[in-house]
């Protein structure tokens, strides 16, 4: 099936970066943001300014008026359950779903809701957005890794359909043969970078320079490496060095989504990051003191909101 229309769930940084790119390539009628009914009734809710360019995105409520060919989930983990209900009527047997969410659990949750046969695996890397309520600026757009969890005809066809869309639009992507390795590597990155920057109320510059913040980031990432090995995923020190180098290349004034949560005094994804590390640590009897410290500190910060 040729994918001609893209539905995006989430108007945060990732949704807007990749949504605006596809909007420019496909046209305003072929990219839509699925939102809840209440937000859909807000005048000009789809208006955004991205890198100085004005967009009036098409926004639709998930009432099942039309079925989606491709749904891209780009919401926070704290909003996933409500997002699933919002789009439920837009999904049929032909719908393909990818998640650009952080962490290592969203695909399983989406599969339980819609069927794993519809789920491709994806992760986005290399973005450096600076966002306000209605505007977004970035220097590095990043790219999306895509892959499958199994080699069957259905998954290959869905992956090939997605590749054809990305090729046609010159979308920045890479096919990942070992997609679970990539997901765990990105999880390692987020566990270190997102949490430490939020803890210290900083920007990427906070962990780009030598000091205790950078040291904590690396130690938190190493705890993920130890757990990945227990899960049979080969994440290595070489992967850690690559991702630290990637972070060092980002705009020093940019910041991850978790820091935006702190600035807006809303609950963060600490449960999905440090909380997950702690959970896997207990499962495998592996100490995770750095992530425990991060978890306790962020929970204390959030208790004062």
GROMACS .gro file of C-alpha atoms in nm:
model
  305
    1UNK     CA    1   0.000   0.000   0.000
    2UNK     CA    2   0.132   0.343  -0.089
    3UNK     CA    3   0.122   0.569   0.216
    4UNK     CA    4  -0.007   0.908   0.105
    5UNK     CA    5  -0.144   1.045   0.431
    6UNK     CA    6   0.024   1.067   0.771
    7UNK     CA    7  -0.144   1.103   1.110
    8UNK     CA    8   0.061   1.226   1.405
    9UNK     CA    9  -0.030   1.202   1.772
   10UNK     CA   10   0.144   1.467   1.980
   11UNK     CA   11   0.229   1.830   1.907
   12UNK     CA   12   0.546   1.838   2.114
   13UNK     CA   13   0.895   1.886   1.972
   14UNK     CA   14   0.921   1.556   1.782
   15UNK     CA   15   0.571   1.572   1.639
   16UNK     CA   16   0.626   1.926   1.517
   17UNK     CA   17   0.976   1.871   1.375
   18UNK     CA   18   0.882   1.570   1.166
   19UNK     CA   19   0.525   1.682   1.108
   20UNK     CA   20   0.636   2.013   0.957
   21UNK     CA   21   0.887   1.831   0.736
   22UNK     CA   22   0.620   1.598   0.598
   23UNK     CA   23   0.376   1.889   0.567
   24UNK     CA   24   0.627   2.068   0.342
   25UNK     CA   25   0.681   1.755   0.133
   26UNK     CA   26   0.328   1.611   0.110
   27UNK     CA   27   0.110   1.919   0.144
   28UNK     CA   28  -0.132   2.047   0.405
   29UNK     CA   29  -0.411   1.802   0.316
   30UNK     CA   30  -0.198   1.492   0.374
   31UNK     CA   31  -0.056   1.552   0.721
   32UNK     CA   32  -0.288   1.567   1.021
   33UNK     CA   33  -0.252   1.580   1.397
   34UNK     CA   34  -0.502   1.366   1.586
   35UNK     CA   35  -0.600   1.535   1.912
   36UNK     CA   36  -0.872   1.495   2.170
   37UNK     CA   37  -1.215   1.643   2.106
   38UNK     CA   38  -1.173   1.931   2.351
   39UNK     CA   39  -0.852   2.059   2.193
   40UNK     CA   40  -0.993   2.016   1.844
   41UNK     CA   41  -1.253   2.279   1.931
   42UNK     CA   42  -0.991   2.543   2.021
   43UNK     CA   43  -0.962   2.809   1.751
   44UNK     CA   44  -0.627   2.801   1.566
   45UNK     CA   45  -0.502   2.512   1.780
   46UNK     CA   46  -0.299   2.389   1.482
   47UNK     CA   47  -0.112   2.718   1.437
   48UNK     CA   48   0.261   2.691   1.511
   49UNK     CA   49   0.581   2.879   1.421
   50UNK     CA   50   0.870   2.646   1.339
   51UNK     CA   51   1.214   2.790   1.265
   52UNK     CA   52   1.041   3.119   1.184
   53UNK     CA   53   0.791   2.968   0.940
   54UNK     CA   54   0.418   2.983   1.010
   55UNK     CA   55   0.216   2.660   0.989
   56UNK     CA   56  -0.155   2.598   1.019
   57UNK     CA   57  -0.165   2.224   1.071
   58UNK     CA   58  -0.476   2.021   1.010
   59UNK     CA   59  -0.605   1.895   1.344
   60UNK     CA   60  -0.875   1.630   1.378
   61UNK     CA   61  -1.037   1.463   1.674
   62UNK     CA   62  -1.013   1.086   1.696
   63UNK     CA   63  -1.375   1.023   1.611
   64UNK     CA   64  -1.307   0.770   1.338
   65UNK     CA   65  -1.422   0.985   1.047
   66UNK     CA   66  -1.142   0.835   0.839
   67UNK     CA   67  -0.898   0.550   0.900
   68UNK     CA   68  -0.529   0.631   0.921
   69UNK     CA   69  -0.269   0.475   0.691
   70UNK     CA   70   0.026   0.562   0.916
   71UNK     CA   71   0.006   0.681   1.276
   72UNK     CA   72   0.316   0.828   1.440
   73UNK     CA   73   0.299   0.842   1.819
   74UNK     CA   74   0.507   1.132   1.953
   75UNK     CA   75   0.357   1.186   2.298
   76UNK     CA   76   0.501   1.170   2.648
   77UNK     CA   77   0.470   0.838   2.827
   78UNK     CA   78   0.242   1.005   3.080
   79UNK     CA   79  -0.007   1.071   2.796
   80UNK     CA   80   0.015   0.739   2.613
   81UNK     CA   81  -0.295   0.572   2.756
   82UNK     CA   82  -0.519   0.869   2.676
   83UNK     CA   83  -0.361   0.902   2.330
   84UNK     CA   84  -0.445   0.538   2.257
   85UNK     CA   85  -0.810   0.602   2.331
   86UNK     CA   86  -0.805   0.919   2.120
   87UNK     CA   87  -0.692   0.735   1.806
   88UNK     CA   88  -0.863   0.401   1.862
   89UNK     CA   89  -1.140   0.465   1.607
   90UNK     CA   90  -0.884   0.577   1.346
   91UNK     CA   91  -0.714   0.235   1.335
   92UNK     CA   92  -0.811  -0.054   1.109
   93UNK     CA   93  -0.632  -0.365   0.984
   94UNK     CA   94  -0.433  -0.170   0.724
   95UNK     CA   95  -0.301   0.094   0.966
   96UNK     CA   96   0.072   0.092   1.040
   97UNK     CA   97   0.188   0.240   1.370
   98UNK     CA   98   0.530   0.364   1.481
   99UNK     CA   99   0.631   0.524   1.808
  100UNK     CA  100   0.895   0.795   1.842
  101UNK     CA  101   0.848   0.795   2.216
  102UNK     CA  102   1.135   0.762   2.457
  103UNK     CA  103   1.192   0.441   2.650
  104UNK     CA  104   1.164   0.072   2.566
  105UNK     CA  105   0.801  -0.007   2.644
  106UNK     CA  106   0.571   0.196   2.415
  107UNK     CA  107   0.569  -0.058   2.132
  108UNK     CA  108   0.453  -0.332   2.368
  109UNK     CA  109   0.176  -0.109   2.506
  110UNK     CA  110   0.064  -0.007   2.155
  111UNK     CA  111   0.076  -0.370   2.045
  112UNK     CA  112  -0.150  -0.472   2.331
  113UNK     CA  113  -0.395  -0.199   2.229
  114UNK     CA  114  -0.395  -0.244   1.850
  115UNK     CA  115  -0.214  -0.571   1.772
  116UNK     CA  116   0.161  -0.622   1.732
  117UNK     CA  117   0.105  -0.702   1.364
  118UNK     CA  118   0.052  -0.328   1.305
  119UNK     CA  119   0.361  -0.210   1.496
  120UNK     CA  120   0.698  -0.122   1.345
  121UNK     CA  121   0.983  -0.022   1.573
  122UNK     CA  122   1.138   0.324   1.552
  123UNK     CA  123   1.345   0.570   1.749
  124UNK     CA  124   1.444   0.931   1.676
  125UNK     CA  125   1.788   1.073   1.749
  126UNK     CA  126   1.994   1.387   1.709
  127UNK     CA  127   1.736   1.666   1.759
  128UNK     CA  128   1.809   1.986   1.955
  129UNK     CA  129   1.478   2.175   1.981
  130UNK     CA  130   1.404   2.487   2.180
  131UNK     CA  131   1.027   2.515   2.226
  132UNK     CA  132   0.775   2.757   2.367
  133UNK     CA  133   0.398   2.712   2.380
  134UNK     CA  134   0.335   2.783   2.010
  135UNK     CA  135   0.681   2.798   1.855
  136UNK     CA  136   0.978   2.570   1.799
  137UNK     CA  137   1.334   2.626   1.680
  138UNK     CA  138   1.601   2.371   1.605
  139UNK     CA  139   1.936   2.345   1.427
  140UNK     CA  140   1.961   1.966   1.398
  141UNK     CA  141   1.651   1.786   1.273
  142UNK     CA  142   1.791   1.444   1.356
  143UNK     CA  143   1.679   1.121   1.192
  144UNK     CA  144   1.462   0.817   1.258
  145UNK     CA  145   1.580   0.456   1.283
  146UNK     CA  146   1.318   0.203   1.174
  147UNK     CA  147   1.301  -0.176   1.184
  148UNK     CA  148   1.091  -0.480   1.270
  149UNK     CA  149   1.075  -0.719   1.560
  150UNK     CA  150   1.021  -1.020   1.333
  151UNK     CA  151   1.082  -1.124   0.974
  152UNK     CA  152   0.744  -1.211   0.827
  153UNK     CA  153   0.564  -1.103   0.512
  154UNK     CA  154   0.329  -0.863   0.689
  155UNK     CA  155   0.608  -0.679   0.871
  156UNK     CA  156   0.829  -0.666   0.560
  157UNK     CA  157   0.544  -0.519   0.355
  158UNK     CA  158   0.469  -0.256   0.617
  159UNK     CA  159   0.837  -0.166   0.648
  160UNK     CA  160   0.873  -0.139   0.270
  161UNK     CA  161   0.566   0.087   0.253
  162UNK     CA  162   0.722   0.314   0.514
  163UNK     CA  163   1.058   0.316   0.335
  164UNK     CA  164   0.889   0.418   0.010
  165UNK     CA  165   0.720   0.710   0.188
  166UNK     CA  166   1.048   0.821   0.342
  167UNK     CA  167   1.236   0.788   0.014
  168UNK     CA  168   0.968   0.983  -0.173
  169UNK     CA  169   0.979   1.267   0.076
  170UNK     CA  170   1.357   1.253   0.143
  171UNK     CA  171   1.277   1.197   0.508
  172UNK     CA  172   1.590   1.147   0.724
  173UNK     CA  173   1.582   0.778   0.820
  174UNK     CA  174   1.795   0.466   0.849
  175UNK     CA  175   1.684   0.102   0.847
  176UNK     CA  176   1.812  -0.073   1.158
  177UNK     CA  177   1.868  -0.449   1.137
  178UNK     CA  178   1.901  -0.489   1.515
  179UNK     CA  179   1.631  -0.247   1.620
  180UNK     CA  180   1.621  -0.365   1.984
  181UNK     CA  181   1.987  -0.272   2.020
  182UNK     CA  182   1.903   0.073   1.886
  183UNK     CA  183   1.606   0.116   2.121
  184UNK     CA  184   1.811   0.019   2.426
  185UNK     CA  185   2.097   0.245   2.314
  186UNK     CA  186   1.857   0.540   2.283
  187UNK     CA  187   1.713   0.448   2.623
  188UNK     CA  188   2.066   0.460   2.764
  189UNK     CA  189   2.113   0.805   2.614
  190UNK     CA  190   1.786   0.940   2.755
  191UNK     CA  191   1.847   0.793   3.099
  192UNK     CA  192   2.170   0.989   3.121
  193UNK     CA  193   2.106   1.310   2.931
  194UNK     CA  194   1.739   1.393   2.993
  195UNK     CA  195   1.740   1.323   3.364
  196UNK     CA  196   2.068   1.490   3.455
  197UNK     CA  197   1.982   1.808   3.265
  198UNK     CA  198   1.643   1.823   3.437
  199UNK     CA  199   1.799   1.764   3.779
  200UNK     CA  200   2.042   2.049   3.730
  201UNK     CA  201   1.798   2.280   3.549
  202UNK     CA  202   2.038   2.314   3.260
  203UNK     CA  203   2.079   2.278   2.885
  204UNK     CA  204   2.289   2.045   2.669
  205UNK     CA  205   2.587   2.260   2.766
  206UNK     CA  206   2.548   2.132   3.123
  207UNK     CA  207   2.662   1.783   3.028
  208UNK     CA  208   2.886   1.879   2.734
  209UNK     CA  209   3.155   2.013   2.965
  210UNK     CA  210   3.364   1.815   3.210
  211UNK     CA  211   3.228   1.808   3.562
  212UNK     CA  212   3.003   1.621   3.807
  213UNK     CA  213   2.696   1.651   3.581
  214UNK     CA  214   2.873   1.480   3.290
  215UNK     CA  215   3.014   1.217   3.525
  216UNK     CA  216   2.665   1.140   3.661
  217UNK     CA  217   2.527   1.115   3.306
  218UNK     CA  218   2.788   0.856   3.209
  219UNK     CA  219   2.744   0.653   3.528
  220UNK     CA  220   2.365   0.645   3.477
  221UNK     CA  221   2.419   0.524   3.121
  222UNK     CA  222   2.655   0.248   3.237
  223UNK     CA  223   2.383   0.112   3.463
  224UNK     CA  224   2.169   0.065   3.150
  225UNK     CA  225   2.454  -0.120   2.976
  226UNK     CA  226   2.467  -0.370   3.264
  227UNK     CA  227   2.091  -0.430   3.247
  228UNK     CA  228   2.085  -0.460   2.868
  229UNK     CA  229   2.340  -0.740   2.892
  230UNK     CA  230   2.109  -0.926   3.132
  231UNK     CA  231   1.829  -0.888   2.875
  232UNK     CA  232   2.046  -1.028   2.597
  233UNK     CA  233   2.092  -0.688   2.426
  234UNK     CA  234   2.450  -0.602   2.329
  235UNK     CA  235   2.491  -0.238   2.433
  236UNK     CA  236   2.859  -0.156   2.481
  237UNK     CA  237   3.102   0.113   2.592
  238UNK     CA  238   3.151   0.186   2.223
  239UNK     CA  239   2.780   0.268   2.199
  240UNK     CA  240   2.812   0.492   2.503
  241UNK     CA  241   3.105   0.678   2.346
  242UNK     CA  242   2.908   0.725   2.023
  243UNK     CA  243   2.608   0.874   2.202
  244UNK     CA  244   2.817   1.100   2.423
  245UNK     CA  245   2.977   1.227   2.103
  246UNK     CA  246   2.632   1.281   1.952
  247UNK     CA  247   2.523   1.487   2.253
  248UNK     CA  248   2.843   1.690   2.231
  249UNK     CA  249   2.747   1.791   1.874
  250UNK     CA  250   2.409   1.939   1.972
  251UNK     CA  251   2.323   2.305   2.017
  252UNK     CA  252   2.453   2.391   2.369
  253UNK     CA  253   2.149   2.610   2.433
  254UNK     CA  254   1.904   2.335   2.339
  255UNK     CA  255   1.742   2.107   2.594
  256UNK     CA  256   1.565   1.770   2.606
  257UNK     CA  257   1.190   1.731   2.654
  258UNK     CA  258   1.230   1.639   3.019
  259UNK     CA  259   1.381   1.979   3.093
  260UNK     CA  260   1.084   2.142   2.920
  261UNK     CA  261   0.862   1.948   3.162
  262UNK     CA  262   1.054   2.095   3.453
  263UNK     CA  263   1.027   2.447   3.317
  264UNK     CA  264   0.651   2.406   3.281
  265UNK     CA  265   0.624   2.236   3.623
  266UNK     CA  266   0.454   1.926   3.488
  267UNK     CA  267   0.520   1.562   3.572
  268UNK     CA  268   0.818   1.421   3.383
  269UNK     CA  269   0.898   1.080   3.237
  270UNK     CA  270   1.118   0.982   3.532
  271UNK     CA  271   0.914   0.664   3.584
  272UNK     CA  272   0.992   0.558   3.226
  273UNK     CA  273   1.364   0.635   3.266
  274UNK     CA  274   1.502   0.589   3.619
  275UNK     CA  275   1.191   0.401   3.726
  276UNK     CA  276   1.240   0.143   3.451
  277UNK     CA  277   1.612   0.110   3.529
  278UNK     CA  278   1.533   0.048   3.896
  279UNK     CA  279   1.267  -0.208   3.801
  280UNK     CA  280   1.506  -0.400   3.574
  281UNK     CA  281   1.775  -0.374   3.841
  282UNK     CA  282   1.550  -0.549   4.090
  283UNK     CA  283   1.454  -0.809   3.830
  284UNK     CA  284   1.819  -0.901   3.765
  285UNK     CA  285   1.957  -0.821   4.113
  286UNK     CA  286   2.182  -0.550   3.965
  287UNK     CA  287   2.251  -0.237   4.179
  288UNK     CA  288   2.138   0.093   4.022
  289UNK     CA  289   2.241   0.357   4.280
  290UNK     CA  290   2.286   0.643   4.033
  291UNK     CA  291   1.940   0.606   3.885
  292UNK     CA  292   1.796   0.563   4.235
  293UNK     CA  293   1.952   0.897   4.333
  294UNK     CA  294   1.820   1.059   4.013
  295UNK     CA  295   1.474   0.913   4.074
  296UNK     CA  296   1.459   1.035   4.433
  297UNK     CA  297   1.583   1.383   4.339
  298UNK     CA  298   1.338   1.433   4.053
  299UNK     CA  299   1.048   1.302   4.260
  300UNK     CA  300   1.141   1.557   4.529
  301UNK     CA  301   1.150   1.836   4.270
  302UNK     CA  302   0.810   1.735   4.134
  303UNK     CA  303   0.658   1.713   4.483
  304UNK     CA  304   0.700   2.092   4.507
  305UNK     CA  305   0.499   2.173   4.192
   0.00000   0.00000   0.00000
